[in-house]
Coordinates of N, CA, C and O in Angstrom, one line a residue:
X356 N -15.2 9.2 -115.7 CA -14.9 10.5 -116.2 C -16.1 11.0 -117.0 O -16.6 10.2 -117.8
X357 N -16.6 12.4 -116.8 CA -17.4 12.6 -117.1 C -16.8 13.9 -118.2 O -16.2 14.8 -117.7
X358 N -17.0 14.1 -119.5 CA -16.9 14.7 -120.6 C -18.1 15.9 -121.2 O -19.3 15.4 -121.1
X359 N -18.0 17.1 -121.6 CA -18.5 18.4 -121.7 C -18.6 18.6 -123.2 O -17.6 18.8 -123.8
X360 N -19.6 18.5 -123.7 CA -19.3 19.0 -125.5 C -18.9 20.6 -125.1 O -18.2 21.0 -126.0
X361 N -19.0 21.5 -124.0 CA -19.1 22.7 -124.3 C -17.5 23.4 -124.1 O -17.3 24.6 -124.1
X362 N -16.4 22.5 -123.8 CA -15.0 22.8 -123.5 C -15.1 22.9 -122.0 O -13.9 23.2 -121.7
X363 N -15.7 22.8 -121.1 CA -15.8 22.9 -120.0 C -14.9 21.2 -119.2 O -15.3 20.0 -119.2
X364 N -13.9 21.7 -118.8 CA -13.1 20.7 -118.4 C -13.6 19.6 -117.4 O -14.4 19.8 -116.5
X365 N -13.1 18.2 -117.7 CA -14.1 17.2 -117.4 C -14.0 16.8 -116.0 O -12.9 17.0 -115.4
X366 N -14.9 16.2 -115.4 CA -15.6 15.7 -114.3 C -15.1 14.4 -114.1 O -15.4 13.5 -114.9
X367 N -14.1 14.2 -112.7 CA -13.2 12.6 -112.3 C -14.5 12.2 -111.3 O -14.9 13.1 -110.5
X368 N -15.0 11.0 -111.3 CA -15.3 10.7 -109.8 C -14.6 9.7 -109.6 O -14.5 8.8 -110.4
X369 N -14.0 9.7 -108.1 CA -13.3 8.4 -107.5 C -14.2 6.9 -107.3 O -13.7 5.8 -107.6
X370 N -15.2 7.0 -106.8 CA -15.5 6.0 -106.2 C -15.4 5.6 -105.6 O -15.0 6.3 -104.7
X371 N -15.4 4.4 -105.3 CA -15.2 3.5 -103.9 C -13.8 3.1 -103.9 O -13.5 2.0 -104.5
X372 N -12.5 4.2 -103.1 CA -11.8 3.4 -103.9 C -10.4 4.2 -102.5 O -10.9 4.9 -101.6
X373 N -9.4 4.1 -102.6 CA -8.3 4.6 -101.4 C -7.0 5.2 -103.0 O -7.2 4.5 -103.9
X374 N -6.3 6.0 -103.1 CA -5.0 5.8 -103.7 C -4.2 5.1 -104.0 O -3.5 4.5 -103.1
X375 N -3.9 4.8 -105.4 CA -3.3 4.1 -106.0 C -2.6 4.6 -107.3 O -2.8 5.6 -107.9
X376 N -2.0 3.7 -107.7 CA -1.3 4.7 -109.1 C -2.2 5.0 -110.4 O -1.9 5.9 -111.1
X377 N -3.3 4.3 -110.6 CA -3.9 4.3 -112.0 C -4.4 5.7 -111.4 O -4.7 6.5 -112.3
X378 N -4.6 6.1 -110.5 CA -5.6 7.5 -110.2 C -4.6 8.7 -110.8 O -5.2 9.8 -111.2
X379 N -3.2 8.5 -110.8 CA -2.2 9.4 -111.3 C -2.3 9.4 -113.3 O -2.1 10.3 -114.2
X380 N -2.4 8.4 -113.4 CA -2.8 8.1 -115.0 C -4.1 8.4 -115.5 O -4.2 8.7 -116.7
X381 N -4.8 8.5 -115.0 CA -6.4 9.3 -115.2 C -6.0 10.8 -114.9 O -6.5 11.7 -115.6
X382 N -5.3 11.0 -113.9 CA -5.0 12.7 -113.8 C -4.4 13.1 -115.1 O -4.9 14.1 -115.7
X383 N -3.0 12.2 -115.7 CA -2.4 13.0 -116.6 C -2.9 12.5 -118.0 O -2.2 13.0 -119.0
X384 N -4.1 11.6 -118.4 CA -4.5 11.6 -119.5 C -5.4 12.2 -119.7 O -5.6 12.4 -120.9
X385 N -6.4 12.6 -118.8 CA -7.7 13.2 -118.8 C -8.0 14.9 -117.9 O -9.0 15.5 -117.9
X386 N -6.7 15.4 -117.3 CA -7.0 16.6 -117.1 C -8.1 17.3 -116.3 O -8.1 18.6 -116.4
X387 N -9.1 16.4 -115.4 CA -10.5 17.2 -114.9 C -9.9 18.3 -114.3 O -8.9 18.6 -113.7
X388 N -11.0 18.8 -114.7 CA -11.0 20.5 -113.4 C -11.8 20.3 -112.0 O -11.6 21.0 -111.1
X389 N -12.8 19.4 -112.0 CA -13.2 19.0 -110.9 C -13.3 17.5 -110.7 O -13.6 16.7 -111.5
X390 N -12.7 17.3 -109.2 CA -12.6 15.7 -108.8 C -13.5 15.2 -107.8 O -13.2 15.3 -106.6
X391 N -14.4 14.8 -108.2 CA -15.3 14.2 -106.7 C -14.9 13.2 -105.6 O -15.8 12.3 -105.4
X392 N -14.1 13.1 -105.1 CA -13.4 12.4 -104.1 C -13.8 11.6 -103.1 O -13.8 12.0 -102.0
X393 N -14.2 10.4 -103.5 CA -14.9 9.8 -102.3 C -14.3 9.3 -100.9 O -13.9 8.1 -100.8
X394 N -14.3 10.0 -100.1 CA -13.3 10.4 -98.6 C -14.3 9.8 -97.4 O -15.5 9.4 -97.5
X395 N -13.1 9.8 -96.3 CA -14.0 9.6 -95.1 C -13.4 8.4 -94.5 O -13.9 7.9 -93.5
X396 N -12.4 7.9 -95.2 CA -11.8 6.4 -94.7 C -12.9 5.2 -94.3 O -12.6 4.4 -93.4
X397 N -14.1 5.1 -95.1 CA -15.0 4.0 -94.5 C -14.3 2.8 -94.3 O -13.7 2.0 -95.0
X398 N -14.5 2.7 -93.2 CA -14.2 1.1 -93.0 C -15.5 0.1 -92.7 O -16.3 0.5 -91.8
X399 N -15.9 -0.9 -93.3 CA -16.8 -1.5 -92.9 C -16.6 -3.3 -92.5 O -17.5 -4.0 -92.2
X400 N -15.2 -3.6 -92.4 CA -14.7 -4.9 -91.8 C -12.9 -4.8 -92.1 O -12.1 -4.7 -93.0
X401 N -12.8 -5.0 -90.7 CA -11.3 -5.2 -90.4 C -11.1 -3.7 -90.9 O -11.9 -2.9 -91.5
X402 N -9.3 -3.8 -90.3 CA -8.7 -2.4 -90.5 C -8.4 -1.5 -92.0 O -7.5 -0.6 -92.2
X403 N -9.4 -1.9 -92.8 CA -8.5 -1.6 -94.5 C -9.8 -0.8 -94.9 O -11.0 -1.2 -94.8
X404 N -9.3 0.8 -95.4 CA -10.3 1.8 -95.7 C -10.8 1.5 -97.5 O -10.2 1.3 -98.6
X405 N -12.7 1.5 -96.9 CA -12.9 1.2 -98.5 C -12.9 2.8 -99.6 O -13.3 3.0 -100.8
X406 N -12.5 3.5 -98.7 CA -13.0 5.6 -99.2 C -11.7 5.5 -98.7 O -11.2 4.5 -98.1
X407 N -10.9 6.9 -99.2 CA -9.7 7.7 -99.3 C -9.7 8.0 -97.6 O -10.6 7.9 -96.9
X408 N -8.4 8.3 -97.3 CA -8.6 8.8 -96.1 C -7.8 10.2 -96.1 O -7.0 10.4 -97.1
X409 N -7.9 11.3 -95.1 CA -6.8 12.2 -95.7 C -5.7 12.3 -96.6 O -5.6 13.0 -97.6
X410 N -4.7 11.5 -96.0 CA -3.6 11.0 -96.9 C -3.6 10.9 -98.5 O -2.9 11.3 -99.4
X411 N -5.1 9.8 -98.5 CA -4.9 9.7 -100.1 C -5.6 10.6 -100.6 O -6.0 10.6 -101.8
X412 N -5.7 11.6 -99.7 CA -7.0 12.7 -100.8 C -5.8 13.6 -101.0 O -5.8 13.8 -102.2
X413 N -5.0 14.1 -100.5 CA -3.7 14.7 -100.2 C -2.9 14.1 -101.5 O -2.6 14.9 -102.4
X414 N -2.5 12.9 -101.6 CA -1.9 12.5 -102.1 C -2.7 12.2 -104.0 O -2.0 11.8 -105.0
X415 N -3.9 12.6 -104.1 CA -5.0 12.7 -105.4 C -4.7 14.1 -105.4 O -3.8 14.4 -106.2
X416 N -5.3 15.0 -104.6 CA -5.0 16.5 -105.0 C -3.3 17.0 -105.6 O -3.2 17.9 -106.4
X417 N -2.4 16.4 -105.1 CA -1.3 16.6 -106.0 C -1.3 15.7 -107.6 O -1.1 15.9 -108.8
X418 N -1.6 14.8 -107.0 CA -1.7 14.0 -108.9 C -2.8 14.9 -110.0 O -2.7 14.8 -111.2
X419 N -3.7 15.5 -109.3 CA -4.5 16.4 -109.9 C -4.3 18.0 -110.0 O -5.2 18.7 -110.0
X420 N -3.4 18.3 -110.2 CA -2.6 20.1 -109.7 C -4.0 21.0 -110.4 O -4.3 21.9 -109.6
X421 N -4.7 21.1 -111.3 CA -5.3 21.6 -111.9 C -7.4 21.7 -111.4 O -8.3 22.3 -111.9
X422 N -7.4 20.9 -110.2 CA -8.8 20.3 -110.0 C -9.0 20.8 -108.7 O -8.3 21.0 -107.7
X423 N -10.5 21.2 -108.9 CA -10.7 21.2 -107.5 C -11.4 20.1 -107.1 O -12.1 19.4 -107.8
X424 N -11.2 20.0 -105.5 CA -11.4 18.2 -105.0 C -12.7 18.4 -104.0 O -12.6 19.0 -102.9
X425 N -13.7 18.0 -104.4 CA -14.9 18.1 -103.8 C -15.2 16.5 -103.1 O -15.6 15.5 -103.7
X426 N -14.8 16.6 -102.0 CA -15.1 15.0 -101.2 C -16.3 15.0 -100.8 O -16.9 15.9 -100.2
X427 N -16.5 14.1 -101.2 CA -18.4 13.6 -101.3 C -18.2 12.1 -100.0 O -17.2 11.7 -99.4
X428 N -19.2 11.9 -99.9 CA -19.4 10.4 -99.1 C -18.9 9.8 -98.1 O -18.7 8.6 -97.9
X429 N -18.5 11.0 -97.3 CA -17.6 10.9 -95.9 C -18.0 11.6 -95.0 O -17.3 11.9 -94.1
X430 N -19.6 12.0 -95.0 CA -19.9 12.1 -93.5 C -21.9 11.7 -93.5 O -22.8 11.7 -94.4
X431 N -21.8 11.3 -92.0 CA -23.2 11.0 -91.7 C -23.5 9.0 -91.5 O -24.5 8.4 -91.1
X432 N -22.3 8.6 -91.9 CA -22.7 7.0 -91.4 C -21.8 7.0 -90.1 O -21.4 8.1 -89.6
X433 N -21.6 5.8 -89.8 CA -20.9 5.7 -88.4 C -19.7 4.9 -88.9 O -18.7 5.3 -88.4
X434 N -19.4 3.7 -90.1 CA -17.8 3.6 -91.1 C -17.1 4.6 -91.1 O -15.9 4.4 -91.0
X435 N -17.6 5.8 -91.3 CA -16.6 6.9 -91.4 C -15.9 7.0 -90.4 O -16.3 7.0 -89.3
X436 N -14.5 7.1 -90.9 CA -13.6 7.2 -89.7 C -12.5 8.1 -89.6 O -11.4 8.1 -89.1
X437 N -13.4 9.2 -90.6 CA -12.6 10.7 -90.9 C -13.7 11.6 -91.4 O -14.7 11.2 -92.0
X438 N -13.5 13.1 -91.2 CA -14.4 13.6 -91.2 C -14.2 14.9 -92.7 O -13.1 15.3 -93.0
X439 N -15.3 15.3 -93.2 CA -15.0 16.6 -93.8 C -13.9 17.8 -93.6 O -13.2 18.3 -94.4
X440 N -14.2 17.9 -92.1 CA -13.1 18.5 -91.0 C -11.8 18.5 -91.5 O -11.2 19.4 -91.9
X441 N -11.5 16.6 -91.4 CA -10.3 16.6 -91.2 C -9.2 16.8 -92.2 O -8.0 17.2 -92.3
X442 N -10.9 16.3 -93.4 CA -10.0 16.5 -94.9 C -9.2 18.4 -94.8 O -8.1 18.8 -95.1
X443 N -10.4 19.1 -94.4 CA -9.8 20.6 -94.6 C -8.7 21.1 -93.8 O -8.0 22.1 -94.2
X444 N -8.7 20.6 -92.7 CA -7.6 20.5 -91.8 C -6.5 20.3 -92.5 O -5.7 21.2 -92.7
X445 N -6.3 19.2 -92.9 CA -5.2 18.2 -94.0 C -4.9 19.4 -95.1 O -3.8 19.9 -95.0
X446 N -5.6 19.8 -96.0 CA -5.6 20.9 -96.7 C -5.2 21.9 -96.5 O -4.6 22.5 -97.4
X447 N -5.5 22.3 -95.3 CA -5.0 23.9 -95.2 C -3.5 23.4 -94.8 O -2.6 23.9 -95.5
X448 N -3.2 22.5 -93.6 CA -2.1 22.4 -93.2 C -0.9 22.1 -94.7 O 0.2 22.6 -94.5
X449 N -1.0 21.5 -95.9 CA 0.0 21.5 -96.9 C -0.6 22.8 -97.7 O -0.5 22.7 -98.9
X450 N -1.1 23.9 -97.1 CA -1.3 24.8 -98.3 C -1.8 25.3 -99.6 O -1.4 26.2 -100.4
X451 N -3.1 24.2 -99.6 CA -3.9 23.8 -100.5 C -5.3 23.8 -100.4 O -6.0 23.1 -101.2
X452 N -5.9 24.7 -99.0 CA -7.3 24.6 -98.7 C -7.9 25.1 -99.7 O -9.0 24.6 -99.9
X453 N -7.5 26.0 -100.5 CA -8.2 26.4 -101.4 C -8.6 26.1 -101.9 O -9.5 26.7 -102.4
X454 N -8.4 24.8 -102.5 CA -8.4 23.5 -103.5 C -9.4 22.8 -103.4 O -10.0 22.4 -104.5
X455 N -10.0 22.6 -101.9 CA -10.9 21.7 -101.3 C -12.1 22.4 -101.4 O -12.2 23.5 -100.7
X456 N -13.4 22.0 -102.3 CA -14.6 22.5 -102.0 C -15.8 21.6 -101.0 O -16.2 20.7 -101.7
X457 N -16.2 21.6 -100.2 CA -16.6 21.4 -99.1 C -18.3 21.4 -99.5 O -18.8 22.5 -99.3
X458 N -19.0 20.6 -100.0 CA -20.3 20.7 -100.4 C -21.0 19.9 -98.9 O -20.5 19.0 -98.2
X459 N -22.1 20.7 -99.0 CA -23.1 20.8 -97.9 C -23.9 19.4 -98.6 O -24.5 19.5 -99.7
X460 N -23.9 18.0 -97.7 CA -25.0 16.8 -97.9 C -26.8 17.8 -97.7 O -27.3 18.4 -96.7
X461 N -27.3 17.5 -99.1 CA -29.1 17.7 -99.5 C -28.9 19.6 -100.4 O -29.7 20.0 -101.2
X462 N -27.5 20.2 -99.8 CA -28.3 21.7 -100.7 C -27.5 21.4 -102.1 O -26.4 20.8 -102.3
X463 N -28.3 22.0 -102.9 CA -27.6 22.3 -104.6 C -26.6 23.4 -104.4 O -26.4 24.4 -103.6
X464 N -25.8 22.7 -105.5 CA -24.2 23.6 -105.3 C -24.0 23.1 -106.9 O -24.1 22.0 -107.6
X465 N -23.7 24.8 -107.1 CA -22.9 24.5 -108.6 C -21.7 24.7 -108.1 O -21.4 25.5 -107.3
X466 N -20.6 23.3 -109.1 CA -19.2 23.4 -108.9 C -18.8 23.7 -110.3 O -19.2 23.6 -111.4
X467 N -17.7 24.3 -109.4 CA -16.8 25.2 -110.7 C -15.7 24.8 -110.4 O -15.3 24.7 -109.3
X468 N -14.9 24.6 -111.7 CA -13.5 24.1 -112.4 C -12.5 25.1 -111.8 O -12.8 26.3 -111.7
X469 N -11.1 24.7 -111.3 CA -9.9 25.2 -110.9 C -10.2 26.3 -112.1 O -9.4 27.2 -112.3

C-alpha cells in the first residue's frame, strides 16, 4: 500500500499473488482508488496460477468498489495464460469495463483514482 501526504487516495499493488480473503481486508481498511493488479494467470509449474486470473480480478474489483484496477504483468511471457483481452472482456461482460484501465507495457501513463 502505497500512501499520499497530498489526500490523494492510496495506491494497492497485488503482487504475485491469485484471490483470497486478506485482499478483501486491505480493500475495507485502506480504501485505494487505484489497484495495480497483477493478472494474466502465470503459471510457471503444474496447474496452480501464480497472477490472478480473470475470475480473481473480478472477484478484487468488487472487494474494491471504489478503485480503478490497472492489471500489470499479464502480457508478453509465454506463463501467461490469460490475456489483457480477456481481463476486459471479463469486465465489460459484468458491467464494469469502465473500472479496468488497460496501460500500454514501455509508454508513461498517468493513473487516476476512481
Amino acid at each position: 500500500m502505497v500512501s499520499f501526504s497530498d489526500g490523494t487516495p492510496p495506491l494497492y499493488v497485488t503482487g504475485d499473488t491469485v484471490w483470497y480473503d486478506g485482499l478483501a481486508e486491505v480493500a475495507h481498511r485502506f480504501r485505494p482508488g487505484v489497484v495495480l493488479l497483477f493478472a494474466g494467470a502465470a503459471r510457471t509449474r503444474g496447474p496452480f496460477d501464480l497472477t490472478m486470473d480473470t475470475n480473481d480480478a473480478i472477484e478484487t474489483a468488487h472487494a474494491f468498489p471504489d478503485a480503478t484496477i490497472d492489471p500489470i504483468h499479464c502480457d508478453g511471457w509465454a506463463h501467461f495464460t490469460q490475456s489483457a483481452e480477456d481481463l476486459e472482456h471479463s469486465f465489460r461482460a459484468f458491467g464494469i469495463g469502465y473500472r479496468l484501465g488497460l496501460l500500454e507495457p514501455g509508454v508513461s501513463t498517468t493513473i487516476a483514482a476512481s
